[in-house]
Amino acid sequence: MSNPQSAVHANQNSSPPAASVEIAAADLPLHCPMPGSPLWSSHPRVFLPIDEAPPAADGSRRMRCPYCGTEYVLRET
C-alpha cells in the first residue's frame, strides 16, 4: 500500500527548471557551475567550448550544460 503522505514530499528534492544565462567574452573560458551558482546545481565542473559553437540566427552562440541543463548564451558584440 502506498503512503499518501509521500506525494506531499515528492518534489522537495527536485531541481528548479533549467535557466538561461547570458555571458560575455570576459567570462571565457566558460565552465559550469559558475561561481555564485545555487547549491542545487552543484555538479562536477565541466568546461563548455561555447566560443566554438556555431552562431544562431540572432548571432549568439549557445551551449547547454550536460549536467544541469543550464543554457549559456554568448552574445556577439
mmJSON file of the N, C-alpha and C atoms, coordinates in Angstrom:
{"data_MODEL":{"atom_site":{
"group_PDB":["ATOM","ATOM","ATOM","ATOM","ATOM","ATOM","ATOM","ATOM","ATOM","ATOM","ATOM","ATOM","ATOM","ATOM","ATOM","ATOM","ATOM","ATOM","ATOM","ATOM","ATOM","ATOM","ATOM","ATOM","ATOM","ATOM","ATOM","ATOM","ATOM","ATOM","ATOM","ATOM","ATOM","ATOM","ATOM","ATOM","ATOM","ATOM","ATOM","ATOM","ATOM","ATOM","ATOM","ATOM","ATOM","ATOM","ATOM","ATOM","ATOM","ATOM","ATOM","ATOM","ATOM","ATOM","ATOM","ATOM","ATOM","ATOM","ATOM","ATOM","ATOM","ATOM","ATOM","ATOM","ATOM","ATOM","ATOM","ATOM","ATOM","ATOM","ATOM","ATOM","ATOM","ATOM","ATOM","ATOM","ATOM","ATOM","ATOM","ATOM","ATOM","ATOM","ATOM","ATOM","ATOM","ATOM","ATOM","ATOM","ATOM","ATOM","ATOM","ATOM","ATOM","ATOM","ATOM","ATOM","ATOM","ATOM","ATOM","ATOM","ATOM","ATOM","ATOM","ATOM","ATOM","ATOM","ATOM","ATOM","ATOM","ATOM","ATOM","ATOM","ATOM","ATOM","ATOM","ATOM","ATOM","ATOM","ATOM","ATOM","ATOM","ATOM","ATOM","ATOM","ATOM","ATOM","ATOM","ATOM","ATOM","ATOM","ATOM","ATOM","ATOM","ATOM","ATOM","ATOM","ATOM","ATOM","ATOM","ATOM","ATOM","ATOM","ATOM","ATOM","ATOM","ATOM","ATOM","ATOM","ATOM","ATOM","ATOM","ATOM","ATOM","ATOM","ATOM","ATOM","ATOM","ATOM","ATOM","ATOM","ATOM","ATOM","ATOM","ATOM","ATOM","ATOM","ATOM","ATOM","ATOM","ATOM","ATOM","ATOM","ATOM","ATOM","ATOM","ATOM","ATOM","ATOM","ATOM","ATOM","ATOM","ATOM","ATOM","ATOM","ATOM","ATOM","ATOM","ATOM","ATOM","ATOM","ATOM","ATOM","ATOM","ATOM","ATOM","ATOM","ATOM","ATOM","ATOM","ATOM","ATOM","ATOM","ATOM","ATOM","ATOM","ATOM","ATOM","ATOM","ATOM","ATOM","ATOM","ATOM","ATOM","ATOM","ATOM","ATOM","ATOM","ATOM","ATOM","ATOM","ATOM","ATOM","ATOM","ATOM","ATOM","ATOM","ATOM","ATOM","ATOM","ATOM","ATOM"],
"id":[1,2,3,4,5,6,7,8,9,10,11,12,13,14,15,16,17,18,19,20,21,22,23,24,25,26,27,28,29,30,31,32,33,34,35,36,37,38,39,40,41,42,43,44,45,46,47,48,49,50,51,52,53,54,55,56,57,58,59,60,61,62,63,64,65,66,67,68,69,70,71,72,73,74,75,76,77,78,79,80,81,82,83,84,85,86,87,88,89,90,91,92,93,94,95,96,97,98,99,100,101,102,103,104,105,106,107,108,109,110,111,112,113,114,115,116,117,118,119,120,121,122,123,124,125,126,127,128,129,130,131,132,133,134,135,136,137,138,139,140,141,142,143,144,145,146,147,148,149,150,151,152,153,154,155,156,157,158,159,160,161,162,163,164,165,166,167,168,169,170,171,172,173,174,175,176,177,178,179,180,181,182,183,184,185,186,187,188,189,190,191,192,193,194,195,196,197,198,199,200,201,202,203,204,205,206,207,208,209,210,211,212,213,214,215,216,217,218,219,220,221,222,223,224,225,226,227,228,229,230,231],
"type_symbol":["N","C","C","N","C","C","N","C","C","N","C","C","N","C","C","N","C","C","N","C","C","N","C","C","N","C","C","N","C","C","N","C","C","N","C","C","N","C","C","N","C","C","N","C","C","N","C","C","N","C","C","N","C","C","N","C","C","N","C","C","N","C","C","N","C","C","N","C","C","N","C","C","N","C","C","N","C","C","N","C","C","N","C","C","N","C","C","N","C","C","N","C","C","N","C","C","N","C","C","N","C","C","N","C","C","N","C","C","N","C","C","N","C","C","N","C","C","N","C","C","N","C","C","N","C","C","N","C","C","N","C","C","N","C","C","N","C","C","N","C","C","N","C","C","N","C","C","N","C","C","N","C","C","N","C","C","N","C","C","N","C","C","N","C","C","N","C","C","N","C","C","N","C","C","N","C","C","N","C","C","N","C","C","N","C","C","N","C","C","N","C","C","N","C","C","N","C","C","N","C","C","N","C","C","N","C","C","N","C","C","N","C","C","N","C","C","N","C","C","N","C","C","N","C","C","N","C","C","N","C","C"],
"label_atom_id":["N","CA","C","N","CA","C","N","CA","C","N","CA","C","N","CA","C","N","CA","C","N","CA","C","N","CA","C","N","CA","C","N","CA","C","N","CA","C","N","CA","C","N","CA","C","N","CA","C","N","CA","C","N","CA","C","N","CA","C","N","CA","C","N","CA","C","N","CA","C","N","CA","C","N","CA","C","N","CA","C","N","CA","C","N","CA","C","N","CA","C","N","CA","C","N","CA","C","N","CA","C","N","CA","C","N","CA","C","N","CA","C","N","CA","C","N","CA","C","N","CA","C","N","CA","C","N","CA","C","N","CA","C","N","CA","C","N","CA","C","N","CA","C","N","CA","C","N","CA","C","N","CA","C","N","CA","C","N","CA","C","N","CA","C","N","CA","C","N","CA","C","N","CA","C","N","CA","C","N","CA","C","N","CA","C","N","CA","C","N","CA","C","N","CA","C","N","CA","C","N","CA","C","N","CA","C","N","CA","C","N","CA","C","N","CA","C","N","CA","C","N","CA","C","N","CA","C","N","CA","C","N","CA","C","N","CA","C","N","CA","C","N","CA","C","N","CA","C","N","CA","C","N","CA","C","N","CA","C","N","CA","C","N","CA","C","N","CA","C"],
"label_alt_id":[null,null,null,null,null,null,null,null,null,null,null,null,null,null,null,null,null,null,null,null,null,null,null,null,null,null,null,null,null,null,null,null,null,null,null,null,null,null,null,null,null,null,null,null,null,null,null,null,null,null,null,null,null,null,null,null,null,null,null,null,null,null,null,null,null,null,null,null,null,null,null,null,null,null,null,null,null,null,null,null,null,null,null,null,null,null,null,null,null,null,null,null,null,null,null,null,null,null,null,null,null,null,null,null,null,null,null,null,null,null,null,null,null,null,null,null,null,null,null,null,null,null,null,null,null,null,null,null,null,null,null,null,null,null,null,null,null,null,null,null,null,null,null,null,null,null,null,null,null,null,null,null,null,null,null,null,null,null,null,null,null,null,null,null,null,null,null,null,null,null,null,null,null,null,null,null,null,null,null,null,null,null,null,null,null,null,null,null,null,null,null,null,null,null,null,null,null,null,null,null,null,null,null,null,null,null,null,null,null,null,null,null,null,null,null,null,null,null,null,null,null,null,null,null,null,null,null,null,null,null,null],
"label_comp_id":["MET","MET","MET","SER","SER","SER","ASN","ASN","ASN","PRO","PRO","PRO","GLN","GLN","GLN","SER","SER","SER","ALA","ALA","ALA","VAL","VAL","VAL","HIS","HIS","HIS","ALA","ALA","ALA","ASN","ASN","ASN","GLN","GLN","GLN","ASN","ASN","ASN","SER","SER","SER","SER","SER","SER","PRO","PRO","PRO","PRO","PRO","PRO","ALA","ALA","ALA","ALA","ALA","ALA","SER","SER","SER","VAL","VAL","VAL","GLU","GLU","GLU","ILE","ILE","ILE","ALA","ALA","ALA","ALA","ALA","ALA","ALA","ALA","ALA","ASP","ASP","ASP","LEU","LEU","LEU","PRO","PRO","PRO","LEU","LEU","LEU","HIS","HIS","HIS","CYS","CYS","CYS","PRO","PRO","PRO","MET","MET","MET","PRO","PRO","PRO","GLY","GLY","GLY","SER","SER","SER","PRO","PRO","PRO","LEU","LEU","LEU","TRP","TRP","TRP","SER","SER","SER","SER","SER","SER","HIS","HIS","HIS","PRO","PRO","PRO","ARG","ARG","ARG","VAL","VAL","VAL","PHE","PHE","PHE","LEU","LEU","LEU","PRO","PRO","PRO","ILE","ILE","ILE","ASP","ASP","ASP","GLU","GLU","GLU","ALA","ALA","ALA","PRO","PRO","PRO","PRO","PRO","PRO","ALA","ALA","ALA","ALA","ALA","ALA","ASP","ASP","ASP","GLY","GLY","GLY","SER","SER","SER","ARG","ARG","ARG","ARG","ARG","ARG","MET","MET","MET","ARG","ARG","ARG","CYS","CYS","CYS","PRO","PRO","PRO","TYR","TYR","TYR","CYS","CYS","CYS","GLY","GLY","GLY","THR","THR","THR","GLU","GLU","GLU","TYR","TYR","TYR","VAL","VAL","VAL","LEU","LEU","LEU","ARG","ARG","ARG","GLU","GLU","GLU","THR","THR","THR"],
"label_asym_id":["A","A","A","A","A","A","A","A","A","A","A","A","A","A","A","A","A","A","A","A","A","A","A","A","A","A","A","A","A","A","A","A","A","A","A","A","A","A","A","A","A","A","A","A","A","A","A","A","A","A","A","A","A","A","A","A","A","A","A","A","A","A","A","A","A","A","A","A","A","A","A","A","A","A","A","A","A","A","A","A","A","A","A","A","A","A","A","A","A","A","A","A","A","A","A","A","A","A","A","A","A","A","A","A","A","A","A","A","A","A","A","A","A","A","A","A","A","A","A","A","A","A","A","A","A","A","A","A","A","A","A","A","A","A","A","A","A","A","A","A","A","A","A","A","A","A","A","A","A","A","A","A","A","A","A","A","A","A","A","A","A","A","A","A","A","A","A","A","A","A","A","A","A","A","A","A","A","A","A","A","A","A","A","A","A","A","A","A","A","A","A","A","A","A","A","A","A","A","A","A","A","A","A","A","A","A","A","A","A","A","A","A","A","A","A","A","A","A","A","A","A","A","A","A","A","A","A","A","A","A","A"],
"label_entity_id":["1","1","1","1","1","1","1","1","1","1","1","1","1","1","1","1","1","1","1","1","1","1","1","1","1","1","1","1","1","1","1","1","1","1","1","1","1","1","1","1","1","1","1","1","1","1","1","1","1","1","1","1","1","1","1","1","1","1","1","1","1","1","1","1","1","1","1","1","1","1","1","1","1","1","1","1","1","1","1","1","1","1","1","1","1","1","1","1","1","1","1","1","1","1","1","1","1","1","1","1","1","1","1","1","1","1","1","1","1","1","1","1","1","1","1","1","1","1","1","1","1","1","1","1","1","1","1","1","1","1","1","1","1","1","1","1","1","1","1","1","1","1","1","1","1","1","1","1","1","1","1","1","1","1","1","1","1","1","1","1","1","1","1","1","1","1","1","1","1","1","1","1","1","1","1","1","1","1","1","1","1","1","1","1","1","1","1","1","1","1","1","1","1","1","1","1","1","1","1","1","1","1","1","1","1","1","1","1","1","1","1","1","1","1","1","1","1","1","1","1","1","1","1","1","1","1","1","1","1","1","1"],
"label_seq_id":[1,1,1,2,2,2,3,3,3,4,4,4,5,5,5,6,6,6,7,7,7,8,8,8,9,9,9,10,10,10,11,11,11,12,12,12,13,13,13,14,14,14,15,15,15,16,16,16,17,17,17,18,18,18,19,19,19,20,20,20,21,21,21,22,22,22,23,23,23,24,24,24,25,25,25,26,26,26,27,27,27,28,28,28,29,29,29,30,30,30,31,31,31,32,32,32,33,33,33,34,34,34,35,35,35,36,36,36,37,37,37,38,38,38,39,39,39,40,40,40,41,41,41,42,42,42,43,43,43,44,44,44,45,45,45,46,46,46,47,47,47,48,48,48,49,49,49,50,50,50,51,51,51,52,52,52,53,53,53,54,54,54,55,55,55,56,56,56,57,57,57,58,58,58,59,59,59,60,60,60,61,61,61,62,62,62,63,63,63,64,64,64,65,65,65,66,66,66,67,67,67,68,68,68,69,69,69,70,70,70,71,71,71,72,72,72,73,73,73,74,74,74,75,75,75,76,76,76,77,77,77],
"pdbx_PDB_ins_code":[null,null,null,null,null,null,null,null,null,null,null,null,null,null,null,null,null,null,null,null,null,null,null,null,null,null,null,null,null,null,null,null,null,null,null,null,null,null,null,null,null,null,null,null,null,null,null,null,null,null,null,null,null,null,null,null,null,null,null,null,null,null,null,null,null,null,null,null,null,null,null,null,null,null,null,null,null,null,null,null,null,null,null,null,null,null,null,null,null,null,null,null,null,null,null,null,null,null,null,null,null,null,null,null,null,null,null,null,null,null,null,null,null,null,null,null,null,null,null,null,null,null,null,null,null,null,null,null,null,null,null,null,null,null,null,null,null,null,null,null,null,null,null,null,null,null,null,null,null,null,null,null,null,null,null,null,null,null,null,null,null,null,null,null,null,null,null,null,null,null,null,null,null,null,null,null,null,null,null,null,null,null,null,null,null,null,null,null,null,null,null,null,null,null,null,null,null,null,null,null,null,null,null,null,null,null,null,null,null,null,null,null,null,null,null,null,null,null,null,null,null,null,null,null,null,null,null,null,null,null,null],
"Cartn_x":[0.846,0.0,0.892,0.584,1.405,1.061,2.026,1.862,1.293,0.088,-0.484,0.315,1.114,1.933,3.149,3.533,4.727,4.527,3.304,3.039,3.293,3.127,3.339,4.805,5.699,7.136,7.826,7.072,7.661,8.604,8.349,9.161,10.122,10.304,11.148,12.613,13.074,14.476,14.696,13.635,13.811,14.425,15.135,15.787,14.837,15.06,14.248,14.477,13.599,13.81,15.141,15.696,16.981,16.879,17.947,17.991,18.697,18.564,19.305,20.169,21.467,22.415,23.168,23.11,23.855,25.246,26.255,27.637,28.32,29.434,30.23,31.563,32.283,33.585,34.536,34.341,35.193,34.989,33.869,33.58,34.237,34.903,35.532,36.871,37.324,36.631,35.449,34.367,33.121,33.177,32.765,32.61,31.337,30.784,29.566,29.833,29.4,28.708,29.654,29.064,29.836,29.899,30.853,30.896,29.572,29.103,27.844,26.621,26.805,25.659,24.954,23.64,22.912,23.372,23.201,23.669,23.034,21.775,21.107,21.821,22.564,23.208,24.632,25.015,26.371,26.553,27.597,27.969,29.432,30.056,31.456,31.612,32.699,32.937,33.175,32.489,32.64,32.891,33.899,34.189,33.384,32.772,31.895,32.503,32.894,33.544,32.533,31.84,30.783,31.317,32.559,33.127,33.332,33.268,33.401,32.052,30.963,29.624,29.221,28.448,28.0,27.036,27.092,26.2,24.747,23.85,22.413,21.983,20.721,20.202,20.37,20.325,20.458,21.913,22.853,24.274,24.875,24.047,24.562,25.079,25.867,26.329,25.74,25.224,24.528,25.103,25.112,25.564,24.848,24.468,23.74,24.645,24.607,25.38,24.763,25.572,25.024,24.605,25.062,24.71,23.406,23.318,22.164,21.194,21.581,20.685,20.683,21.518,21.584,22.048,21.344,21.725,22.527,23.697,24.54,24.445,24.367,24.245,25.378,26.207,27.311,26.886,26.697,26.285,27.499,27.36,28.417,28.321,29.448,29.414,29.953],
"Cartn_y":[-1.175,0.0,1.239,2.197,3.4,4.364,5.174,6.153,7.437,7.862,9.082,10.331,10.303,11.46,11.618,10.551,10.638,11.595,11.756,12.682,14.126,14.426,15.777,16.172,15.228,15.494,15.014,14.62,14.012,14.953,16.251,17.187,18.01,17.676,18.521,18.492,17.441,17.352,17.618,17.964,18.203,19.575,19.711,20.98,21.886,23.191,24.124,23.921,24.469,24.333,24.956,24.455,24.961,26.437,27.146,28.589,28.899,30.14,30.65,31.786,31.692,32.66,33.31,34.631,35.357,35.654,35.357,35.595,36.519,37.078,37.966,37.285,37.836,37.29,37.265,38.177,38.222,36.995,36.281,35.093,33.827,33.937,32.759,32.482,31.268,30.059,29.767,29.32,29.058,27.702,27.686,26.41,26.457,25.303,25.179,24.15,24.395,25.596,26.78,27.951,29.194,29.636,30.481,31.0,31.675,31.424,32.004,31.226,30.072,29.253,28.702,28.487,27.943,26.529,26.159,24.862,23.703,23.842,22.737,22.356,23.295,22.991,22.485,22.126,21.611,20.292,20.231,19.022,19.167,18.13,18.271,19.419,20.159,21.273,20.729,21.318,20.945,22.227,22.183,23.326,23.197,24.303,24.315,25.229,24.676,25.474,26.303,27.204,27.996,28.868,29.299,30.152,29.395,28.057,27.238,26.791,27.102,26.699,27.514,26.909,27.675,28.781,29.93,31.025,30.713,31.171,31.039,32.144,32.146,33.139,34.567,34.748,36.096,36.498,35.639,35.946,35.481,34.973,34.491,33.062,32.646,31.26,30.679,29.46,28.842,27.469,27.139,25.82,25.462,24.199,23.707,22.79,22.96,22.101,20.704,19.673,18.316,17.814,18.455,18.025,18.643,19.977,20.65,21.238,21.294,21.798,23.308,24.019,25.466,25.809,26.727,27.165,28.467,28.499,29.682,30.326,31.646,32.409,33.423,33.314,34.255,35.174,36.435,37.421,37.935,38.048,38.658,40.153,40.8,42.254,42.999],
"Cartn_z":[0.0,0.0,0.0,-0.839,-0.914,0.216,0.556,1.621,1.019,1.439,0.852,1.177,2.24,2.603,1.695,1.003,0.16,-1.007,-1.469,-2.574,-2.153,-0.883,-0.385,-0.527,-0.32,-0.339,-1.616,-2.583,-3.784,-4.513,-4.508,-5.283,-4.449,-3.191,-2.351,-2.747,-3.4,-3.797,-5.278,-5.994,-7.419,-7.641,-8.734,-9.029,-9.796,-9.722,-10.494,-11.984,-12.797,-14.239,-14.658,-15.731,-16.213,-16.554,-16.282,-16.5,-17.808,-18.232,-19.364,-18.835,-19.061,-18.52,-19.668,-19.735,-20.759,-20.22,-21.024,-20.615,-21.617,-21.179,-22.034,-22.35,-23.297,-23.671,-22.478,-21.534,-20.338,-19.443,-19.622,-18.812,-19.359,-20.512,-21.125,-20.466,-20.345,-20.765,-19.848,-20.449,-19.739,-19.049,-17.804,-17.101,-16.282,-16.038,-15.251,-14.161,-12.938,-12.487,-12.384,-12.529,-12.439,-10.984,-10.64,-9.265,-8.912,-7.719,-7.269,-7.688,-8.334,-8.732,-7.507,-7.596,-6.452,-6.116,-4.879,-4.405,-5.156,-5.592,-6.28,-7.572,-8.147,-9.429,-9.269,-8.052,-7.842,-8.585,-9.346,-10.081,-10.458,-10.989,-11.394,-12.394,-12.276,-13.198,-14.592,-15.538,-16.937,-17.727,-18.599,-19.446,-20.73,-21.149,-22.318,-23.391,-24.531,-25.584,-26.389,-25.712,-26.344,-27.472,-27.379,-28.428,-29.739,-29.682,-30.887,-31.441,-30.722,-31.159,-32.386,-33.293,-34.459,-34.037,-34.68,-34.305,-34.66,-33.785,-34.03,-34.994,-35.367,-36.316,-35.807,-34.481,-33.915,-33.68,-34.073,-33.922,-32.61,-31.711,-30.429,-30.58,-29.63,-29.566,-28.291,-28.377,-27.256,-26.962,-25.679,-25.256,-23.967,-23.852,-22.687,-21.87,-20.547,-19.657,-19.645,-19.863,-19.881,-18.495,-17.427,-16.08,-15.594,-15.623,-15.012,-16.024,-17.295,-18.322,-18.477,-17.726,-17.874,-19.278,-19.915,-21.246,-21.108,-21.706,-21.704,-23.087,-23.096,-24.333,-24.369,-25.388,-25.604,-26.745,-26.437,-27.443,-28.193,-29.484,-30.298,-30.108,-29.926,-29.708,-30.888],
"occupancy":[1.0,1.0,1.0,1.0,1.0,1.0,1.0,1.0,1.0,1.0,1.0,1.0,1.0,1.0,1.0,1.0,1.0,1.0,1.0,1.0,1.0,1.0,1.0,1.0,1.0,1.0,1.0,1.0,1.0,1.0,1.0,1.0,1.0,1.0,1.0,1.0,1.0,1.0,1.0,1.0,1.0,1.0,1.0,1.0,1.0,1.0,1.0,1.0,1.0,1.0,1.0,1.0,1.0,1.0,1.0,1.0,1.0,1.0,1.0,1.0,1.0,1.0,1.0,1.0,1.0,1.0,1.0,1.0,1.0,1.0,1.0,1.0,1.0,1.0,1.0,1.0,1.0,1.0,1.0,1.0,1.0,1.0,1.0,1.0,1.0,1.0,1.0,1.0,1.0,1.0,1.0,1.0,1.0,1.0,1.0,1.0,1.0,1.0,1.0,1.0,1.0,1.0,1.0,1.0,1.0,1.0,1.0,1.0,1.0,1.0,1.0,1.0,1.0,1.0,1.0,1.0,1.0,1.0,1.0,1.0,1.0,1.0,1.0,1.0,1.0,1.0,1.0,1.0,1.0,1.0,1.0,1.0,1.0,1.0,1.0,1.0,1.0,1.0,1.0,1.0,1.0,1.0,1.0,1.0,1.0,1.0,1.0,1.0,1.0,1.0,1.0,1.0,1.0,1.0,1.0,1.0,1.0,1.0,1.0,1.0,1.0,1.0,1.0,1.0,1.0,1.0,1.0,1.0,1.0,1.0,1.0,1.0,1.0,1.0,1.0,1.0,1.0,1.0,1.0,1.0,1.0,1.0,1.0,1.0,1.0,1.0,1.0,1.0,1.0,1.0,1.0,1.0,1.0,1.0,1.0,1.0,1.0,1.0,1.0,1.0,1.0,1.0,1.0,1.0,1.0,1.0,1.0,1.0,1.0,1.0,1.0,1.0,1.0,1.0,1.0,1.0,1.0,1.0,1.0,1.0,1.0,1.0,1.0,1.0,1.0,1.0,1.0,1.0,1.0,1.0,1.0],
"B_iso_or_equiv":[0.0,0.0,0.0,0.0,0.0,0.0,0.0,0.0,0.0,0.0,0.0,0.0,0.0,0.0,0.0,0.0,0.0,0.0,0.0,0.0,0.0,0.0,0.0,0.0,0.0,0.0,0.0,0.0,0.0,0.0,0.0,0.0,0.0,0.0,0.0,0.0,0.0,0.0,0.0,0.0,0.0,0.0,0.0,0.0,0.0,0.0,0.0,0.0,0.0,0.0,0.0,0.0,0.0,0.0,0.0,0.0,0.0,0.0,0.0,0.0,0.0,0.0,0.0,0.0,0.0,0.0,0.0,0.0,0.0,0.0,0.0,0.0,0.0,0.0,0.0,0.0,0.0,0.0,0.0,0.0,0.0,0.0,0.0,0.0,0.0,0.0,0.0,0.0,0.0,0.0,0.0,0.0,0.0,0.0,0.0,0.0,0.0,0.0,0.0,0.0,0.0,0.0,0.0,0.0,0.0,0.0,0.0,0.0,0.0,0.0,0.0,0.0,0.0,0.0,0.0,0.0,0.0,0.0,0.0,0.0,0.0,0.0,0.0,0.0,0.0,0.0,0.0,0.0,0.0,0.0,0.0,0.0,0.0,0.0,0.0,0.0,0.0,0.0,0.0,0.0,0.0,0.0,0.0,0.0,0.0,0.0,0.0,0.0,0.0,0.0,0.0,0.0,0.0,0.0,0.0,0.0,0.0,0.0,0.0,0.0,0.0,0.0,0.0,0.0,0.0,0.0,0.0,0.0,0.0,0.0,0.0,0.0,0.0,0.0,0.0,0.0,0.0,0.0,0.0,0.0,0.0,0.0,0.0,0.0,0.0,0.0,0.0,0.0,0.0,0.0,0.0,0.0,0.0,0.0,0.0,0.0,0.0,0.0,0.0,0.0,0.0,0.0,0.0,0.0,0.0,0.0,0.0,0.0,0.0,0.0,0.0,0.0,0.0,0.0,0.0,0.0,0.0,0.0,0.0,0.0,0.0,0.0,0.0,0.0,0.0,0.0,0.0,0.0,0.0,0.0,0.0],
"pdbx_formal_charge":[null,null,null,null,null,null,null,null,null,null,null,null,null,null,null,null,null,null,null,null,null,null,null,null,null,null,null,null,null,null,null,null,null,null,null,null,null,null,null,null,null,null,null,null,null,null,null,null,null,null,null,null,null,null,null,null,null,null,null,null,null,null,null,null,null,null,null,null,null,null,null,null,null,null,null,null,null,null,null,null,null,null,null,null,null,null,null,null,null,null,null,null,null,null,null,null,null,null,null,null,null,null,null,null,null,null,null,null,null,null,null,null,null,null,null,null,null,null,null,null,null,null,null,null,null,null,null,null,null,null,null,null,null,null,null,null,null,null,null,null,null,null,null,null,null,null,null,null,null,null,null,null,null,null,null,null,null,null,null,null,null,null,null,null,null,null,null,null,null,null,null,null,null,null,null,null,null,null,null,null,null,null,null,null,null,null,null,null,null,null,null,null,null,null,null,null,null,null,null,null,null,null,null,null,null,null,null,null,null,null,null,null,null,null,null,null,null,null,null,null,null,null,null,null,null,null,null,null,null,null,null],
"auth_seq_id":[1,1,1,2,2,2,3,3,3,4,4,4,5,5,5,6,6,6,7,7,7,8,8,8,9,9,9,10,10,10,11,11,11,12,12,12,13,13,13,14,14,14,15,15,15,16,16,16,17,17,17,18,18,18,19,19,19,20,20,20,21,21,21,22,22,22,23,23,23,24,24,24,25,25,25,26,26,26,27,27,27,28,28,28,29,29,29,30,30,30,31,31,31,32,32,32,33,33,33,34,34,34,35,35,35,36,36,36,37,37,37,38,38,38,39,39,39,40,40,40,41,41,41,42,42,42,43,43,43,44,44,44,45,45,45,46,46,46,47,47,47,48,48,48,49,49,49,50,50,50,51,51,51,52,52,52,53,53,53,54,54,54,55,55,55,56,56,56,57,57,57,58,58,58,59,59,59,60,60,60,61,61,61,62,62,62,63,63,63,64,64,64,65,65,65,66,66,66,67,67,67,68,68,68,69,69,69,70,70,70,71,71,71,72,72,72,73,73,73,74,74,74,75,75,75,76,76,76,77,77,77],
"auth_comp_id":["MET","MET","MET","SER","SER","SER","ASN","ASN","ASN","PRO","PRO","PRO","GLN","GLN","GLN","SER","SER","SER","ALA","ALA","ALA","VAL","VAL","VAL","HIS","HIS","HIS","ALA","ALA","ALA","ASN","ASN","ASN","GLN","GLN","GLN","ASN","ASN","ASN","SER","SER","SER","SER","SER","SER","PRO","PRO","PRO","PRO","PRO","PRO","ALA","ALA","ALA","ALA","ALA","ALA","SER","SER","SER","VAL","VAL","VAL","GLU","GLU","GLU","ILE","ILE","ILE","ALA","ALA","ALA","ALA","ALA","ALA","ALA","ALA","ALA","ASP","ASP","ASP","LEU","LEU","LEU","PRO","PRO","PRO","LEU","LEU","LEU","HIS","HIS","HIS","CYS","CYS","CYS","PRO","PRO","PRO","MET","MET","MET","PRO","PRO","PRO","GLY","GLY","GLY","SER","SER","SER","PRO","PRO","PRO","LEU","LEU","LEU","TRP","TRP","TRP","SER","SER","SER","SER","SER","SER","HIS","HIS","HIS","PRO","PRO","PRO","ARG","ARG","ARG","VAL","VAL","VAL","PHE","PHE","PHE","LEU","LEU","LEU","PRO","PRO","PRO","ILE","ILE","ILE","ASP","ASP","ASP","GLU","GLU","GLU","ALA","ALA","ALA","PRO","PRO","PRO","PRO","PRO","PRO","ALA","ALA","ALA","ALA","ALA","ALA","ASP","ASP","ASP","GLY","GLY","GLY","SER","SER","SER","ARG","ARG","ARG","ARG","ARG","ARG","MET","MET","MET","ARG","ARG","ARG","CYS","CYS","CYS","PRO","PRO","PRO","TYR","TYR","TYR","CYS","CYS","CYS","GLY","GLY","GLY","THR","THR","THR","GLU","GLU","GLU","TYR","TYR","TYR","VAL","VAL","VAL","LEU","LEU","LEU","ARG","ARG","ARG","GLU","GLU","GLU","THR","THR","THR"],
"auth_asym_id":["A","A","A","A","A","A","A","A","A","A","A","A","A","A","A","A","A","A","A","A","A","A","A","A","A","A","A","A","A","A","A","A","A","A","A","A","A","A","A","A","A","A","A","A","A","A","A","A","A","A","A","A","A","A","A","A","A","A","A","A","A","A","A","A","A","A","A","A","A","A","A","A","A","A","A","A","A","A","A","A","A","A","A","A","A","A","A","A","A","A","A","A","A","A","A","A","A","A","A","A","A","A","A","A","A","A","A","A","A","A","A","A","A","A","A","A","A","A","A","A","A","A","A","A","A","A","A","A","A","A","A","A","A","A","A","A","A","A","A","A","A","A","A","A","A","A","A","A","A","A","A","A","A","A","A","A","A","A","A","A","A","A","A","A","A","A","A","A","A","A","A","A","A","A","A","A","A","A","A","A","A","A","A","A","A","A","A","A","A","A","A","A","A","A","A","A","A","A","A","A","A","A","A","A","A","A","A","A","A","A","A","A","A","A","A","A","A","A","A","A","A","A","A","A","A","A","A","A","A","A","A"],
"auth_atom_id":["N","CA","C","N","CA","C","N","CA","C","N","CA","C","N","CA","C","N","CA","C","N","CA","C","N","CA","C","N","CA","C","N","CA","C","N","CA","C","N","CA","C","N","CA","C","N","CA","C","N","CA","C","N","CA","C","N","CA","C","N","CA","C","N","CA","C","N","CA","C","N","CA","C","N","CA","C","N","CA","C","N","CA","C","N","CA","C","N","CA","C","N","CA","C","N","CA","C","N","CA","C","N","CA","C","N","CA","C","N","CA","C","N","CA","C","N","CA","C","N","CA","C","N","CA","C","N","CA","C","N","CA","C","N","CA","C","N","CA","C","N","CA","C","N","CA","C","N","CA","C","N","CA","C","N","CA","C","N","CA","C","N","CA","C","N","CA","C","N","CA","C","N","CA","C","N","CA","C","N","CA","C","N","CA","C","N","CA","C","N","CA","C","N","CA","C","N","CA","C","N","CA","C","N","CA","C","N","CA","C","N","CA","C","N","CA","C","N","CA","C","N","CA","C","N","CA","C","N","CA","C","N","CA","C","N","CA","C","N","CA","C","N","CA","C","N","CA","C","N","CA","C","N","CA","C","N","CA","C","N","CA","C","N","CA","C","N","CA","C"],
"pdbx_PDB_model_num":[1,1,1,1,1,1,1,1,1,1,1,1,1,1,1,1,1,1,1,1,1,1,1,1,1,1,1,1,1,1,1,1,1,1,1,1,1,1,1,1,1,1,1,1,1,1,1,1,1,1,1,1,1,1,1,1,1,1,1,1,1,1,1,1,1,1,1,1,1,1,1,1,1,1,1,1,1,1,1,1,1,1,1,1,1,1,1,1,1,1,1,1,1,1,1,1,1,1,1,1,1,1,1,1,1,1,1,1,1,1,1,1,1,1,1,1,1,1,1,1,1,1,1,1,1,1,1,1,1,1,1,1,1,1,1,1,1,1,1,1,1,1,1,1,1,1,1,1,1,1,1,1,1,1,1,1,1,1,1,1,1,1,1,1,1,1,1,1,1,1,1,1,1,1,1,1,1,1,1,1,1,1,1,1,1,1,1,1,1,1,1,1,1,1,1,1,1,1,1,1,1,1,1,1,1,1,1,1,1,1,1,1,1,1,1,1,1,1,1,1,1,1,1,1,1,1,1,1,1,1,1]
}}}
